[in-house]
XYZ file of C-alpha atoms in Angstrom:
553
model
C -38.512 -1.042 52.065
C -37.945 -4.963 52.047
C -37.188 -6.815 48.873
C -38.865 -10.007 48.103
C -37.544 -12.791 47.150
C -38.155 -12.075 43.740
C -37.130 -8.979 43.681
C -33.505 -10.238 45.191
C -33.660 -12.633 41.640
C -34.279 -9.673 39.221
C -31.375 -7.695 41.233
C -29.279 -10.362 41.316
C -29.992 -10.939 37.761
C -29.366 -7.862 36.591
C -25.578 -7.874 38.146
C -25.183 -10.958 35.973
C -26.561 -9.685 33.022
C -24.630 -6.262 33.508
C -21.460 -8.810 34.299
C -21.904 -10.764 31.532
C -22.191 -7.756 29.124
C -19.497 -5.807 30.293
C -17.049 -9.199 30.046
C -18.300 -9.153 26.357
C -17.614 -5.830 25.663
C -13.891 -5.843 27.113
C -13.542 -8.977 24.981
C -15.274 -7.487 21.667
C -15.037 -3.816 21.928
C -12.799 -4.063 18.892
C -16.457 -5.453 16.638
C -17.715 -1.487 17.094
C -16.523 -0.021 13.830
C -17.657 -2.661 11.562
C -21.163 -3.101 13.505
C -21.465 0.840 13.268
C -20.497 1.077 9.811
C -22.881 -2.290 8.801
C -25.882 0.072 10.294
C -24.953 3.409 8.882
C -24.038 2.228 5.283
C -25.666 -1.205 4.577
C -24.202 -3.394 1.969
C -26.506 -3.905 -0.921
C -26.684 -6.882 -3.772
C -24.294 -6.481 -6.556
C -24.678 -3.455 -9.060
C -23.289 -4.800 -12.524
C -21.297 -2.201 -13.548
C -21.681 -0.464 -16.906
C -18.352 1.623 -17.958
C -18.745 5.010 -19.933
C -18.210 4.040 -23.521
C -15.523 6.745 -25.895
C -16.154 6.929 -29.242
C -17.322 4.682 -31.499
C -14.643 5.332 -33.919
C -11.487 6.979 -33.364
C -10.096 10.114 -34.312
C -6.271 8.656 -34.871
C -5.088 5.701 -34.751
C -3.597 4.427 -31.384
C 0.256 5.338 -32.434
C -0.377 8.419 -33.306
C -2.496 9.958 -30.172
C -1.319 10.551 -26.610
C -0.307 7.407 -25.414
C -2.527 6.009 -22.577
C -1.282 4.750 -18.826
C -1.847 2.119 -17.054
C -0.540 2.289 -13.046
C -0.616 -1.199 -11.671
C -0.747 -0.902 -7.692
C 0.209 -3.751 -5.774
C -0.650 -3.749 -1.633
C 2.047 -5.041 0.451
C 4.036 -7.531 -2.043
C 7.390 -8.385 -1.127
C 10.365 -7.586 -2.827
C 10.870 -11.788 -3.267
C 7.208 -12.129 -3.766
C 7.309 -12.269 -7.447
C 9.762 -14.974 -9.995
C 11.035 -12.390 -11.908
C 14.568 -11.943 -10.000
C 15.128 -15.368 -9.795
C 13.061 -16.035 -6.182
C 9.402 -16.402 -5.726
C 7.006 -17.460 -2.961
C 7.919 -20.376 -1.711
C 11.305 -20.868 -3.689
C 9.980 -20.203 -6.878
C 6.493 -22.524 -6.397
C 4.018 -19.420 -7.543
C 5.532 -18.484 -11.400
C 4.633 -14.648 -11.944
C 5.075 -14.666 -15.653
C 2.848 -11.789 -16.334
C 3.952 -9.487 -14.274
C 7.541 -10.595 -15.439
C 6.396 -10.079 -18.860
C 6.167 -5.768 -18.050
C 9.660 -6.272 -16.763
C 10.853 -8.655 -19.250
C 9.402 -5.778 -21.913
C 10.247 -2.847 -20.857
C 12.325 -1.489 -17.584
C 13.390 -3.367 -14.880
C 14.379 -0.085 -11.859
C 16.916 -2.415 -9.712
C 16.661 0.010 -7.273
C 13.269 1.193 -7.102
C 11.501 2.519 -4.368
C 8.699 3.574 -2.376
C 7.092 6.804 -1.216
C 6.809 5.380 2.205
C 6.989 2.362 4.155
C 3.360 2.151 4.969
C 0.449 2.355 2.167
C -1.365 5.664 2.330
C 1.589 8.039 2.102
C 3.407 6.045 -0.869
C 0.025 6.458 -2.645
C -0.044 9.961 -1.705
C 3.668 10.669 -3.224
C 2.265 8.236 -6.492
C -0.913 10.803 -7.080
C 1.377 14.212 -6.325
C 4.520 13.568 -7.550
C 5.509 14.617 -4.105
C 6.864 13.925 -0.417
C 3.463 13.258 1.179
C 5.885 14.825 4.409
C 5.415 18.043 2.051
C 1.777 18.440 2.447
C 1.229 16.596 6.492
C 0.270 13.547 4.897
C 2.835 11.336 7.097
C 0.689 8.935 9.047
C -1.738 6.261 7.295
C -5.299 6.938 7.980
C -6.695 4.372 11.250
C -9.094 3.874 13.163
C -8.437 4.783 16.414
C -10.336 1.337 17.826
C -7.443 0.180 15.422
C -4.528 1.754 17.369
C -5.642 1.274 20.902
C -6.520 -2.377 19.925
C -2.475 -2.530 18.820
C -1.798 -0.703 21.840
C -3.406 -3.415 23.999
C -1.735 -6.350 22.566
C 1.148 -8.054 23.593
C 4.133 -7.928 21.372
C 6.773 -9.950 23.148
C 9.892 -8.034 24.990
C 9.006 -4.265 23.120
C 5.779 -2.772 23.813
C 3.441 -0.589 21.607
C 3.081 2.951 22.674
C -0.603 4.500 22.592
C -0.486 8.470 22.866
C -4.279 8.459 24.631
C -3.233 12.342 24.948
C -3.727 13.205 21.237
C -6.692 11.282 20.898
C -8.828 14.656 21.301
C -6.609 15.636 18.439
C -7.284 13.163 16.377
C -9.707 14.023 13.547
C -12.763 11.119 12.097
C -10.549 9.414 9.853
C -12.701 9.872 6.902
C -10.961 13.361 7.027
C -7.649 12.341 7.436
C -6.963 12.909 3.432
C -4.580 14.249 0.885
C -5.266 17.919 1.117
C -7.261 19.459 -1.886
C -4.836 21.820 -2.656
C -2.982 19.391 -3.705
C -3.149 18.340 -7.616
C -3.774 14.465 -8.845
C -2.098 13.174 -11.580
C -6.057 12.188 -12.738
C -6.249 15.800 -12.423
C -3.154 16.460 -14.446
C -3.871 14.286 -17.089
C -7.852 15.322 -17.339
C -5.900 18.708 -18.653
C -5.135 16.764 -21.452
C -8.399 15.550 -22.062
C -7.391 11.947 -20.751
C -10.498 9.845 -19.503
C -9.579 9.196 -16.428
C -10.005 5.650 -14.010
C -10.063 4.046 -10.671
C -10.442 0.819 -9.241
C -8.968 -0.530 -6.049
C -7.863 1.260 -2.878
C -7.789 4.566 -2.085
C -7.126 5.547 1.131
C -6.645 8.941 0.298
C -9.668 10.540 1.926
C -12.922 9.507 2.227
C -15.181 13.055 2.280
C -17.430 14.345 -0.160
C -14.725 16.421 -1.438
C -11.435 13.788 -1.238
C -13.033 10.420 -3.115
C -11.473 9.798 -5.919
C -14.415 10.620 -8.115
C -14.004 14.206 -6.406
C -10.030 14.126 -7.157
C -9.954 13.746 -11.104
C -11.235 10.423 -12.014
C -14.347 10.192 -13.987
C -14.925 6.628 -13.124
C -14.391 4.817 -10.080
C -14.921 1.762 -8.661
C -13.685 0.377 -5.343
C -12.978 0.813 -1.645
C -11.955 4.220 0.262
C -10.412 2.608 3.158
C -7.036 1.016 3.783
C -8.650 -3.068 3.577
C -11.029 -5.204 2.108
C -12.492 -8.666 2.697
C -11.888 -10.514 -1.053
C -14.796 -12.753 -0.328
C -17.186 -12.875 2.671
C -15.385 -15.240 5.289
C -17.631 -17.824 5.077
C -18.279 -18.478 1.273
C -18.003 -21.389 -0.181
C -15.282 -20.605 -2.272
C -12.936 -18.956 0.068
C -9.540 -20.421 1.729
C -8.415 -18.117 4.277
C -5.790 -17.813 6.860
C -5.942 -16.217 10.049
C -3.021 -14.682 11.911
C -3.983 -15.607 15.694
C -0.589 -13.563 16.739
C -1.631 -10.424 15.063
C -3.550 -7.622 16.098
C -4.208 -6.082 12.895
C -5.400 -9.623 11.645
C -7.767 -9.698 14.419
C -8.915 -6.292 13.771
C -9.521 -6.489 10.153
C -11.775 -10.013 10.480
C -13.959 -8.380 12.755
C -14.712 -5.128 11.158
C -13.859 -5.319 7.454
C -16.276 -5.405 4.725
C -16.642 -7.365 1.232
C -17.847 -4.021 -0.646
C -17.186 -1.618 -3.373
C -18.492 1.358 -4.050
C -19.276 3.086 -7.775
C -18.356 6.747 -8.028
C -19.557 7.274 -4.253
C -22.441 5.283 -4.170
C -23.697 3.282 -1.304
C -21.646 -0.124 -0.754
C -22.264 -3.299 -2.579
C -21.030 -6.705 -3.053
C -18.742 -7.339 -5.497
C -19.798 -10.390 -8.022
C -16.716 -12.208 -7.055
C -13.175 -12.856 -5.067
C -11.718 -9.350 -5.647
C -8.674 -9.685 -7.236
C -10.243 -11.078 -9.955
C -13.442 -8.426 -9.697
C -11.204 -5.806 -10.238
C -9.081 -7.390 -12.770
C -11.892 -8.113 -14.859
C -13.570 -4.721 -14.738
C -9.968 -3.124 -15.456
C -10.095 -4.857 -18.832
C -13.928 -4.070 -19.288
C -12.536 -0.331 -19.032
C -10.197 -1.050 -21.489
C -12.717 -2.324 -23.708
C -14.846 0.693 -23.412
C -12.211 3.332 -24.187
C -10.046 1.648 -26.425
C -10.608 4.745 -28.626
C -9.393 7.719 -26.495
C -6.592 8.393 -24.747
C -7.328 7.032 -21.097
C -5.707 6.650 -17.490
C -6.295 3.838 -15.256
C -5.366 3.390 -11.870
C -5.509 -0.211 -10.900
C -4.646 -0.484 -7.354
C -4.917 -3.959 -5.963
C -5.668 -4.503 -2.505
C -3.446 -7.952 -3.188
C -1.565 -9.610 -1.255
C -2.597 -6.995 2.023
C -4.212 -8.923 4.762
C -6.885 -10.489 5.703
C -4.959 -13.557 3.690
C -8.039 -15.139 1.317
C -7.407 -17.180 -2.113
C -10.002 -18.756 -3.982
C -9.616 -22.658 -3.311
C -9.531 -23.220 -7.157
C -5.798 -21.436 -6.481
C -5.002 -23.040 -3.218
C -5.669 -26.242 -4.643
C -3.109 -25.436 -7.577
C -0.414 -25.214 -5.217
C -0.697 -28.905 -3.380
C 3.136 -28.455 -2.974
C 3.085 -25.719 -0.630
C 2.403 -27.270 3.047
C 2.203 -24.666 5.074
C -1.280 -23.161 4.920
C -0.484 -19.703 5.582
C 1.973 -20.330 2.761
C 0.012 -21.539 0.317
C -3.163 -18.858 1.100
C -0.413 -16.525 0.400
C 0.888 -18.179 -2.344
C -2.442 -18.347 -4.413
C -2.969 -14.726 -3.564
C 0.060 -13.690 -5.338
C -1.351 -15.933 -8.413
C -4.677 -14.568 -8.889
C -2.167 -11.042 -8.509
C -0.673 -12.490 -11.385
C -3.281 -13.685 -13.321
C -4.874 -10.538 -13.308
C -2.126 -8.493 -14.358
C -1.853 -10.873 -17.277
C -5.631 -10.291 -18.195
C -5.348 -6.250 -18.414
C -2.048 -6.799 -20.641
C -3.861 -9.117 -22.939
C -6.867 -6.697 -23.069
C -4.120 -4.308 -24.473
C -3.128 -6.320 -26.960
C -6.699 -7.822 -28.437
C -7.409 -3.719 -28.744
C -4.271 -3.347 -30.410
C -2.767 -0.186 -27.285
C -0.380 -2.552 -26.594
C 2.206 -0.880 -28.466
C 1.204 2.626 -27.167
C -0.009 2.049 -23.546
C 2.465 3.091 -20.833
C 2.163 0.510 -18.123
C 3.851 0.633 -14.502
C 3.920 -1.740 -11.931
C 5.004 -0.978 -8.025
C 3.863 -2.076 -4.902
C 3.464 0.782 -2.209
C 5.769 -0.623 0.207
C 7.896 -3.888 1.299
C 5.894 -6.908 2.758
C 4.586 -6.973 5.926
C 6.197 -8.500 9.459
C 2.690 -9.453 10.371
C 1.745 -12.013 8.497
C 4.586 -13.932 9.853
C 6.197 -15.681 6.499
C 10.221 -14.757 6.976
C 11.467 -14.382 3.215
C 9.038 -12.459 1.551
C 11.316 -9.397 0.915
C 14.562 -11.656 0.337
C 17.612 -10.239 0.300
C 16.371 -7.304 2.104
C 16.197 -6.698 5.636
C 13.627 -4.900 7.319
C 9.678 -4.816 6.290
C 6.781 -2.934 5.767
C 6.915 0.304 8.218
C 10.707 0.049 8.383
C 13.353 2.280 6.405
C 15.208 -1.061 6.022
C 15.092 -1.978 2.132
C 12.785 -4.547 2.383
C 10.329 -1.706 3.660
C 11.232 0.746 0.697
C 12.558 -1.032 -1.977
C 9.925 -2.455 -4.085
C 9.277 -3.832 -7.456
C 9.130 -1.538 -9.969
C 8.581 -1.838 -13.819
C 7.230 0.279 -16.579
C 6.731 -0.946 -20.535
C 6.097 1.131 -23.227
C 7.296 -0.759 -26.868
C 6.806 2.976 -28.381
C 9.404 4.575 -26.460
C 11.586 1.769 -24.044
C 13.483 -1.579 -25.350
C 12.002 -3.939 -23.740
C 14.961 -6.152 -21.674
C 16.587 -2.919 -20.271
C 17.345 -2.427 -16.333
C 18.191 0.894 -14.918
C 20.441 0.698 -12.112
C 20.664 4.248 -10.725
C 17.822 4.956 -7.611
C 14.371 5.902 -8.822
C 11.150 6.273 -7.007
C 7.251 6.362 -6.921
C 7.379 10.427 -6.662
C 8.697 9.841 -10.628
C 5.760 7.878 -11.786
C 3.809 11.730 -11.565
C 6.613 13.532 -13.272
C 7.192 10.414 -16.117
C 3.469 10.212 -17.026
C 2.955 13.970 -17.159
C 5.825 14.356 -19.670
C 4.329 11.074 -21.915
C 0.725 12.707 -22.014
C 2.837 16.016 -22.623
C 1.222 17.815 -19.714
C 3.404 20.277 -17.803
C 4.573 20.061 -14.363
C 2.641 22.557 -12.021
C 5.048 25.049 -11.051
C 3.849 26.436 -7.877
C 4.932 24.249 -5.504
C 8.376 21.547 -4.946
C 8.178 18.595 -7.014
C 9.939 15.635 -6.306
C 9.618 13.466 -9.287
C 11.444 13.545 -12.415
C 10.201 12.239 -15.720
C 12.729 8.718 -16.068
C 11.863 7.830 -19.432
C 14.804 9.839 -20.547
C 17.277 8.442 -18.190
C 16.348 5.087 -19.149
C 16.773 5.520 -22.830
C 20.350 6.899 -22.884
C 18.951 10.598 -23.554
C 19.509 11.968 -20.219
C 23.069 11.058 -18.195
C 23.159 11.343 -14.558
C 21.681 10.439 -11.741
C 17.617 11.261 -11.102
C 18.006 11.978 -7.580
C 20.900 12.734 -5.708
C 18.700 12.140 -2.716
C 15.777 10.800 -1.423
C 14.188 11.338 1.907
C 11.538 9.299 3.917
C 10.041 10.258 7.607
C 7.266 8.644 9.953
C 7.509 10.692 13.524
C 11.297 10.958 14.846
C 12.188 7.651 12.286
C 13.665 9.812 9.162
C 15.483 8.221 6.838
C 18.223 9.610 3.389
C 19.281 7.988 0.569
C 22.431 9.827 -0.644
C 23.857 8.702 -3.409
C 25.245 5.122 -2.716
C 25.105 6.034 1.205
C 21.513 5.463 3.571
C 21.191 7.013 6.782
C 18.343 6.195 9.213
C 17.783 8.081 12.139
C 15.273 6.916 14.956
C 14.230 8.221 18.846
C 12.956 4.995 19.578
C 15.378 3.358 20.075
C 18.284 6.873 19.704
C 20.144 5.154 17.207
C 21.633 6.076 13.648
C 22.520 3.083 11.169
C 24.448 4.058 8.158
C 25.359 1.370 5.102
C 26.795 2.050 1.978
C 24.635 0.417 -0.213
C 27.214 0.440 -3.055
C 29.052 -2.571 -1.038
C 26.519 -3.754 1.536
C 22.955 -3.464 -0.661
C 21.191 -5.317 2.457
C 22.233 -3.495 5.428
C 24.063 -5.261 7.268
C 27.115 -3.266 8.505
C 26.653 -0.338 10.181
C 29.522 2.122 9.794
C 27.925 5.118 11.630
C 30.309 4.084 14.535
C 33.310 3.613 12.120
C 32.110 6.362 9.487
C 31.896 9.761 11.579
C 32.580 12.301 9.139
C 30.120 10.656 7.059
C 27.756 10.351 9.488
C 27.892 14.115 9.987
C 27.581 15.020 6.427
C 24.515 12.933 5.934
C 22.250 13.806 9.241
C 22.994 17.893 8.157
C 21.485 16.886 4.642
C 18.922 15.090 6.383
C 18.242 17.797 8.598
C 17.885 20.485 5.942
C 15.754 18.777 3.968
C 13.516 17.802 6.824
C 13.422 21.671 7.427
C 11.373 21.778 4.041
C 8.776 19.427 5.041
C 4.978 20.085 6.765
C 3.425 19.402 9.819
C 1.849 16.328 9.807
C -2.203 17.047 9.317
C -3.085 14.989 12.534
C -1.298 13.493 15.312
C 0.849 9.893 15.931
C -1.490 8.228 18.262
C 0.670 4.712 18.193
C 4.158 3.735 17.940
C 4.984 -0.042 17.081
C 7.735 -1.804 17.541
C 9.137 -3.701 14.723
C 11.990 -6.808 14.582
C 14.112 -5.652 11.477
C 15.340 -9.408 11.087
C 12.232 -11.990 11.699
C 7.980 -11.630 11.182
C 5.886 -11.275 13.975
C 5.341 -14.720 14.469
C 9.164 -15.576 15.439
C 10.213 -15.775 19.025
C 11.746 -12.337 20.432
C 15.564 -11.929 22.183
C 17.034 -9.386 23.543
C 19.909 -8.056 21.008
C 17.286 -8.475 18.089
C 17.582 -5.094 16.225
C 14.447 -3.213 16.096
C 12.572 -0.096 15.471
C 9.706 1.810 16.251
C 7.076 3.120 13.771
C 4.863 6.076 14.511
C 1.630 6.467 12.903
């Protein structure tokens, strides 16, 4: 059969088309998710939001019921990312007075830390009071488009490592999700007829049966993923930054959404630049329940990326130059000024006085975004055992029960916050299982003598890390190395003595061992390990002695 001539033109054009398309595709693959998700669960207009009122009048007065809680979240802020040791973004140019002021009245834990190094497992030890390594929960929930778009990406002299074997393995990650068995402390508390909050991030699970309105909270009001868009990219009122040298920057612009969702309702837009939407409704919850013991956990997507300030905030900080700087910058201050708003909410309802508030971040700051002191004096970041992964921020105020001005020097960690609050709202521990928390109000008041924890344990993959005493040992496969500090002499890591220390050495890795004998199989598989500079963001140049790790998740 001959072809005419324009049949030739169709076939030709249909190699170009098909050309064309399939150039696209290997160029925007990465799109798929958020196109996917944009059909499947459409965004609707904003649903104001009308919180569940207590009772008009109530049955004691606030000093003399259970007191309520308050669990401020932060996502991602570095340990030098707030004034209130002396530092600050940007020397000092962003004040953080309110979140000083919970410090400044109350507890200041000098050596507070983190579940985890990474976000969802540190939430998962907050809501258990527990390893999330006890329960599988040892990876953060990805995409797997995510991953293999890391994967792809070139990182300099160390490449990332995609496991395409285990991708069969590799469950929806809606699923991937604190297990059920497991029990919340809004479950916990709703024992003790608490009326129990969220708003935020969750990343926790993302079923029918693992939202958070399915997990103990009554009310909730926020995102289920790990990320959120704080304003559509292109409003008006937006300043953002984007990381060109990041993967997970490029990622997150081109799939994320500007939604919320209310009790697991379809998506919406929020009415305004996040921080400050969930801020305000944290204080409109306040409002509503100011007279019944309640629980609210405010977790912040703030300062995680994509970096986006309102320009009313950028524009505050004219003395800032560099723009990634100064997007980060007014982040942190609409952080801060939000914070501030649900403390004076307290006060104008007189719970002030009575209202156990804590403030954490779920890990150190992040390499990626490529700003070099944001967990000053600390080395290492976000997915690292180094300090500035682990060692976080960490406050709690309660004028009924702590002096305010007090710092408490011995280790603590986010496993306690379960434990602590339990033991204020006089609910008891469950005893069925290993709990890793301790309540801490004791300990800071002079009751209790000691030390909380003789140890504390962290693992991703074949990266395990112990915190004896005044001794740290990290272990990694990638690369086989051990680094061991004492911490009572060298607080930021910088001389190894695992060479010089053998004995000690020894001593640690069998405690490490034994207790990583306790510990569960994670629930789904490492698909990606990432390499990560301990001593400079992602955006500084690579050599070849730089000191490094890898992180599996």
């Amino acid at each position: 059969m001959r072809i005419g001539t324009r049949g030739k033109i169709g076939i030709v054009a249909i190699v170009v088309v098909a050309a064309v398309g399939w150039a696209l595709f290997q160029r925007y693959w990465y799109y798929i998710p958020g196109i996917v998700l944009s059909v499947e669960n459409p965004i609707e207009p904003n649903h104001p939001v009308t919180w569940e009122s207590g009772p008009a009048v109530a049955v004691a007065p606030p000093d003399q019921r259970p007191p309520n809680v308050i669990v401020i979240l932060a996502d991602d802020l570095g340990f030098n990312d707030i004034t209130v040791n002396g530092g600050g973004v940007a020397d000092g140019a962003v004040p953080t007075p309110d979140i000083n002021s919970i410090a400044h009245e109350g507890v200041s834990f000098a050596q507070g830390y983190a579940g985890d190094a990474t976000c969802a497992p540190s939430r998962a030890a907050i809501m258990t009071g527990r390893f999330a390594t006890r329960f599988g929960f040892e990876f953060t929930p990805a995409p797997v488009a995510f991953e293999r778009l890391i994967a792809e990406s070139a990182y300099g002299l160390r490449q990332p490592i995609f496991h395409k074997e285990l991708v069969s393995h590799e469950p929806p990650m809606a699923q991937e999700a604190v297990p059920t068995s497991e029990i919340t402390l809004a479950q916990l508390l709703k024992t003790r007829d608490y009326h129990t909050i969220f708003l935020g991030k969750w990343h926790l699970g993302e079923t029918d049966a693992t939202r958070p309105d399915k997990r103990g909270f009554d009310e909730t009001l926020g995102f289920l993923a790990g990320a959120s868009m704080y304003l559509r990219a292109d409003d008006p009122t937006v300043e953002n930054s984007v990381q060109d040298f990041d993967p997970i920057d490029k990622f997150l612009w081109a799939n994320l959404p500007f939604a919320v969702t209310r009790n697991g309702s379809h998506r919406f837009y929020p009415s305004e630049y996040m921080t400050d939407y969930l801020g305000d409704e944290a204080v409109k919850t306040i409002d509503a329940n100011r007279n019944r013991p309640f629980f609210i956990y405010l977790a912040f997507n703030a300062p995680h990326v994509p970096l986006q300030a309102l320009k009313s905030d950028y524009d505050a900080l004219a003395q800032i130059k560099d723009h990634r700087l100064r997007v980060y910058g007014a982040m942190i201050r609409a952080l801060d000024r939000n914070v501030g708003h649900v403390m004076s909410a307290l006060k104008e309802n007189g719970l002030d006085k009575n209202t156990l508030v804590i403030f954490t971040s779920d890990n150190g700051g992040a390499n990626y975004i490529g700003l070099p002191y944001i967990n000053r004096p600390y080395r290492g970041w976000k997915a690292t055992f180094f300090e500035g992964g682990i060692h976080v921020p960490f406050f709690m105020r309660w004028p009924a029960k702590i002096s305010a001005g007090a710092t408490y020097n011995l280790p603590i960690a986010h496993t306690d916050i379960f434990a602590t609050v339990a033991a204020a709202a006089g609910a008891p521990l469950p005893t069925d299982r290993v709990m890793d928390g301790v309540n801490v109000i004791p300990f800071v008041t002079g009751a209790s003598t000691g030390n909380p924890h003789q140890t504390l344990y962290w693992r991703s993959g074949s990266y395990k890390t112990l915190l004896d005493g005044e001794w740290k040992l990290q272990v990694s496969a990638r690369p086989a190395k051990a680094w061991l500090f004492d911490l009572k002499t060298d607080p930021t890591e910088h001389a190894n003595l695992a060479s010089s220390q053998p004995d000690k050495l020894k001593e640690m890795v069998q405690v490490l061992d034994g207790i990583d004998r306790q510990q569960a199989k994670p629930l789904w598989p490492s698909l990606l390990e990432g390499p990560i500079d301990i001593d400079h963001p992602l955006s500084f140049p690579q050599h070849p002695d730089d000191e490094y790790v890898y992180w599996s998740n």
